[in-house]
mmCIF file of C-alpha atoms in Angstrom:
data_model
loop_
_atom_site.group_PDB
_atom_site.id
_atom_site.type_symbol
_atom_site.label_atom_id
_atom_site.label_comp_id
_atom_site.label_asym_id
_atom_site.label_seq_id
_atom_site.Cartn_x
_atom_site.Cartn_y
_atom_site.Cartn_z
ATOM 1 C CA UNK M 1 -0.332 -0.552 0.381
ATOM 2 C CA UNK M 2 1.235 3.413 -0.442
ATOM 3 C CA UNK M 3 1.267 6.579 1.577
ATOM 4 C CA UNK M 4 -0.811 8.468 -1.416
ATOM 5 C CA UNK M 5 -3.370 6.057 -1.217
ATOM 6 C CA UNK M 6 -6.662 8.144 -0.414
ATOM 7 C CA UNK M 7 -8.267 5.053 0.660
ATOM 8 C CA UNK M 8 -5.691 3.927 2.534
ATOM 9 C CA UNK M 9 -6.610 2.777 6.365
ATOM 10 C CA UNK M 10 -5.175 5.250 8.837
ATOM 11 C CA UNK M 11 -3.525 4.226 12.047
ATOM 12 C CA UNK M 12 -4.965 6.853 14.738
ATOM 13 C CA UNK M 13 -2.994 5.725 17.695
ATOM 14 C CA UNK M 14 -5.689 5.651 20.474
ATOM 15 C CA UNK M 15 -5.238 8.250 23.337
ATOM 16 C CA UNK M 16 -3.205 7.053 26.464
ATOM 17 C CA UNK M 17 -5.269 6.066 28.903
ATOM 18 C CA UNK M 18 -4.509 7.189 32.533
ATOM 19 C CA UNK M 19 -2.266 4.229 33.876
ATOM 20 C CA UNK M 20 -0.692 4.073 30.554
ATOM 21 C CA UNK M 21 0.125 7.933 31.227
ATOM 22 C CA UNK M 22 1.568 7.260 34.549
ATOM 23 C CA UNK M 23 3.840 4.539 33.422
ATOM 24 C CA UNK M 24 5.765 6.687 30.792
ATOM 25 C CA UNK M 25 5.589 9.071 33.297
ATOM 26 C CA UNK M 26 7.340 6.244 35.773
ATOM 27 C CA UNK M 27 9.872 5.461 32.527
ATOM 28 C CA UNK M 28 11.006 8.250 32.032
ATOM 29 C CA UNK M 29 11.883 9.409 35.251
ATOM 30 C CA UNK M 30 13.354 5.891 36.003
ATOM 31 C CA UNK M 31 11.046 4.238 37.951
ATOM 32 C CA UNK M 32 9.163 2.600 35.264
ATOM 33 C CA UNK M 33 8.825 -1.628 35.130
ATOM 34 C CA UNK M 34 12.437 -2.432 34.367
ATOM 35 C CA UNK M 35 13.927 -0.186 36.887
ATOM 36 C CA UNK M 36 12.147 -2.266 39.459
ATOM 37 C CA UNK M 37 13.178 -5.442 38.510
ATOM 38 C CA UNK M 38 16.706 -4.371 37.714
ATOM 39 C CA UNK M 39 16.093 -3.183 41.774
ATOM 40 C CA UNK M 40 15.183 -6.233 42.860
ATOM 41 C CA UNK M 41 17.009 -8.760 40.420
ATOM 42 C CA UNK M 42 20.462 -6.605 42.062
ATOM 43 C CA UNK M 43 19.067 -7.327 45.664
ATOM 44 C CA UNK M 44 20.347 -9.822 47.826
ATOM 45 C CA UNK M 45 16.760 -10.646 48.997
ATOM 46 C CA UNK M 46 14.466 -10.008 46.206
ATOM 47 C CA UNK M 47 11.858 -10.343 48.375
ATOM 48 C CA UNK M 48 12.352 -7.783 50.163
ATOM 49 C CA UNK M 49 13.567 -5.584 47.125
ATOM 50 C CA UNK M 50 10.613 -6.073 46.380
ATOM 51 C CA UNK M 51 8.466 -4.626 49.553
ATOM 52 C CA UNK M 52 10.879 -2.065 49.708
ATOM 53 C CA UNK M 53 10.307 -1.052 46.054
ATOM 54 C CA UNK M 54 6.806 -0.270 46.483
ATOM 55 C CA UNK M 55 6.306 0.144 49.952
ATOM 56 C CA UNK M 56 9.019 2.558 50.488
ATOM 57 C CA UNK M 57 11.048 3.771 47.037
ATOM 58 C CA UNK M 58 7.891 4.675 44.946
ATOM 59 C CA UNK M 59 5.712 6.163 47.635
ATOM 60 C CA UNK M 60 9.225 8.749 48.696
ATOM 61 C CA UNK M 61 9.353 9.969 44.905
ATOM 62 C CA UNK M 62 5.928 10.128 44.511
ATOM 63 C CA UNK M 63 6.105 12.621 48.083
ATOM 64 C CA UNK M 64 9.202 14.405 46.566
ATOM 65 C CA UNK M 65 7.132 15.204 43.767
ATOM 66 C CA UNK M 66 9.513 13.212 40.961
ATOM 67 C CA UNK M 67 6.776 10.680 39.913
ATOM 68 C CA UNK M 68 2.787 12.186 40.079
ATOM 69 C CA UNK M 69 0.575 9.854 41.832
ATOM 70 C CA UNK M 70 -0.873 7.072 40.456
ATOM 71 C CA UNK M 71 -4.369 7.665 38.663
ATOM 72 C CA UNK M 72 -7.498 6.263 40.575
ATOM 73 C CA UNK M 73 -8.797 2.637 39.592
ATOM 74 C CA UNK M 74 -11.992 3.301 36.938
ATOM 75 C CA UNK M 75 -14.274 0.612 36.941
ATOM 76 C CA UNK M 76 -15.372 -0.352 33.658
ATOM 77 C CA UNK M 77 -18.996 -0.303 32.076
ATOM 78 C CA UNK M 78 -19.677 -3.677 33.009
ATOM 79 C CA UNK M 79 -18.127 -3.935 36.743
ATOM 80 C CA UNK M 80 -20.502 -0.725 37.310
ATOM 81 C CA UNK M 81 -22.827 -2.565 36.473
ATOM 82 C CA UNK M 82 -22.749 -4.998 38.647
ATOM 83 C CA UNK M 83 -21.325 -2.874 41.321
ATOM 84 C CA UNK M 84 -25.190 -0.786 41.258
ATOM 85 C CA UNK M 85 -27.129 -3.995 40.950
ATOM 86 C CA UNK M 86 -25.540 -5.595 43.837
ATOM 87 C CA UNK M 87 -25.933 -2.091 45.450
ATOM 88 C CA UNK M 88 -29.703 -2.198 44.028
ATOM 89 C CA UNK M 89 -30.115 -5.872 45.596
ATOM 90 C CA UNK M 90 -28.843 -5.071 49.381
ATOM 91 C CA UNK M 91 -30.903 -1.952 49.692
ATOM 92 C CA UNK M 92 -34.028 -4.195 48.463
ATOM 93 C CA UNK M 93 -32.842 -6.876 51.338
ATOM 94 C CA UNK M 94 -32.235 -4.315 53.691
ATOM 95 C CA UNK M 95 -35.734 -2.783 53.192
ATOM 96 C CA UNK M 96 -37.905 -5.819 53.144
ATOM 97 C CA UNK M 97 -35.886 -7.376 56.104
ATOM 98 C CA UNK M 98 -35.353 -4.019 58.284
ATOM 99 C CA UNK M 99 -31.977 -3.246 57.927
ATOM 100 C CA UNK M 100 -29.627 -5.496 59.363
ATOM 101 C CA UNK M 101 -26.045 -4.805 60.046
ATOM 102 C CA UNK M 102 -23.696 -6.850 58.629
ATOM 103 C CA UNK M 103 -22.308 -8.648 60.577
ATOM 104 C CA UNK M 104 -25.976 -9.904 61.505
ATOM 105 C CA UNK M 105 -26.257 -11.697 58.154
ATOM 106 C CA UNK M 106 -26.730 -14.819 57.923
ATOM 107 C CA UNK M 107 -24.554 -17.309 54.800
ATOM 108 C CA UNK M 108 -28.515 -17.573 53.943
ATOM 109 C CA UNK M 109 -29.045 -13.558 53.371
ATOM 110 C CA UNK M 110 -25.673 -13.130 51.604
ATOM 111 C CA UNK M 111 -26.663 -15.874 49.346
ATOM 112 C CA UNK M 112 -30.418 -13.551 48.829
ATOM 113 C CA UNK M 113 -28.146 -10.988 48.021
ATOM 114 C CA UNK M 114 -26.094 -12.690 45.360
ATOM 115 C CA UNK M 115 -28.664 -13.978 43.890
ATOM 116 C CA UNK M 116 -30.821 -10.990 43.739
ATOM 117 C CA UNK M 117 -27.645 -9.560 42.013
ATOM 118 C CA UNK M 118 -27.135 -11.834 39.677
ATOM 119 C CA UNK M 119 -31.329 -11.916 38.463
ATOM 120 C CA UNK M 120 -31.019 -7.616 38.088
ATOM 121 C CA UNK M 121 -27.692 -8.142 36.437
ATOM 122 C CA UNK M 122 -29.305 -10.697 34.051
ATOM 123 C CA UNK M 123 -32.545 -8.642 33.638
ATOM 124 C CA UNK M 124 -31.439 -5.237 33.764
ATOM 125 C CA UNK M 125 -27.802 -5.217 32.723
ATOM 126 C CA UNK M 126 -27.732 -4.365 29.567
ATOM 127 C CA UNK M 127 -30.156 -1.644 29.667
ATOM 128 C CA UNK M 128 -28.288 -0.239 32.793
ATOM 129 C CA UNK M 129 -24.741 -0.360 30.432
ATOM 130 C CA UNK M 130 -26.154 1.899 27.781
ATOM 131 C CA UNK M 131 -27.769 4.167 30.770
ATOM 132 C CA UNK M 132 -24.303 4.360 32.473
ATOM 133 C CA UNK M 133 -22.577 5.213 28.713
ATOM 134 C CA UNK M 134 -24.816 7.381 27.757
ATOM 135 C CA UNK M 135 -25.080 9.158 31.098
ATOM 136 C CA UNK M 136 -21.811 9.737 33.242
ATOM 137 C CA UNK M 137 -21.332 10.419 36.252
ATOM 138 C CA UNK M 138 -20.313 14.282 36.753
ATOM 139 C CA UNK M 139 -18.612 16.296 39.959
ATOM 140 C CA UNK M 140 -22.012 19.082 38.937
ATOM 141 C CA UNK M 141 -24.724 16.017 39.266
ATOM 142 C CA UNK M 142 -26.452 17.019 42.961
ATOM 143 C CA UNK M 143 -25.005 14.550 45.300
ATOM 144 C CA UNK M 144 -27.329 11.593 45.271
ATOM 145 C CA UNK M 145 -29.526 12.385 42.520
ATOM 146 C CA UNK M 146 -26.925 10.636 39.886
ATOM 147 C CA UNK M 147 -28.151 7.310 42.100
ATOM 148 C CA UNK M 148 -31.687 7.709 42.321
ATOM 149 C CA UNK M 149 -32.106 7.894 38.684
ATOM 150 C CA UNK M 150 -29.657 4.465 38.804
ATOM 151 C CA UNK M 151 -31.892 2.663 41.349
ATOM 152 C CA UNK M 152 -35.418 4.165 39.151
ATOM 153 C CA UNK M 153 -34.294 2.363 36.553
ATOM 154 C CA UNK M 154 -33.357 -0.727 38.104
ATOM 155 C CA UNK M 155 -36.179 -0.646 40.556
ATOM 156 C CA UNK M 156 -39.014 -0.586 37.250
ATOM 157 C CA UNK M 157 -39.717 -3.624 35.849
ATOM 158 C CA UNK M 158 -38.050 -4.860 32.870
ATOM 159 C CA UNK M 159 -39.171 -3.438 29.705
ATOM 160 C CA UNK M 160 -40.830 -0.818 31.670
ATOM 161 C CA UNK M 161 -40.264 2.625 30.287
ATOM 162 C CA UNK M 162 -38.891 3.639 27.053
ATOM 163 C CA UNK M 163 -35.798 4.747 26.559
ATOM 164 C CA UNK M 164 -37.029 8.063 25.909
ATOM 165 C CA UNK M 165 -38.507 7.990 29.251
ATOM 166 C CA UNK M 166 -35.651 6.858 30.546
ATOM 167 C CA UNK M 167 -33.809 9.548 28.865
ATOM 168 C CA UNK M 168 -35.967 12.382 30.019
ATOM 169 C CA UNK M 169 -35.927 11.060 33.347
ATOM 170 C CA UNK M 170 -32.086 11.626 33.733
ATOM 171 C CA UNK M 171 -32.521 15.467 32.819
#
């Protein structure tokens, strides 16, 4: 394929994720994966060196401003769906059982919550995933308002409401 082919596929690199940018900054500062592996390999006690690197050297470099702090882990949409379904199942269980303390739950209670979580994932997962992709949480969202919209979506019976109604309630 030649470069003057106007129909040639263009290789546009995807933007770097926060984790990739962080790893690049570590490499540039000399604290990347290769430096870590070298430090551990050269140590008399590799297990101790690994702990030393992770718990002392890197945090000290972060505190000194030599390297940035690691980015916060961002849940995937699938992980968010499972988390929201678990929260909804837990809220429903609490509402029907008088809001028991976590240490008062029996194994049967935990299994009930897990089963309800799985049921919600199967029944409402696709719809919730679409909602989460179309309506990401923003810092401007009033406290609790976003949660209320998600729980309202999960509380509806499957197939209730159209997509237009869902979008209308999210505004």
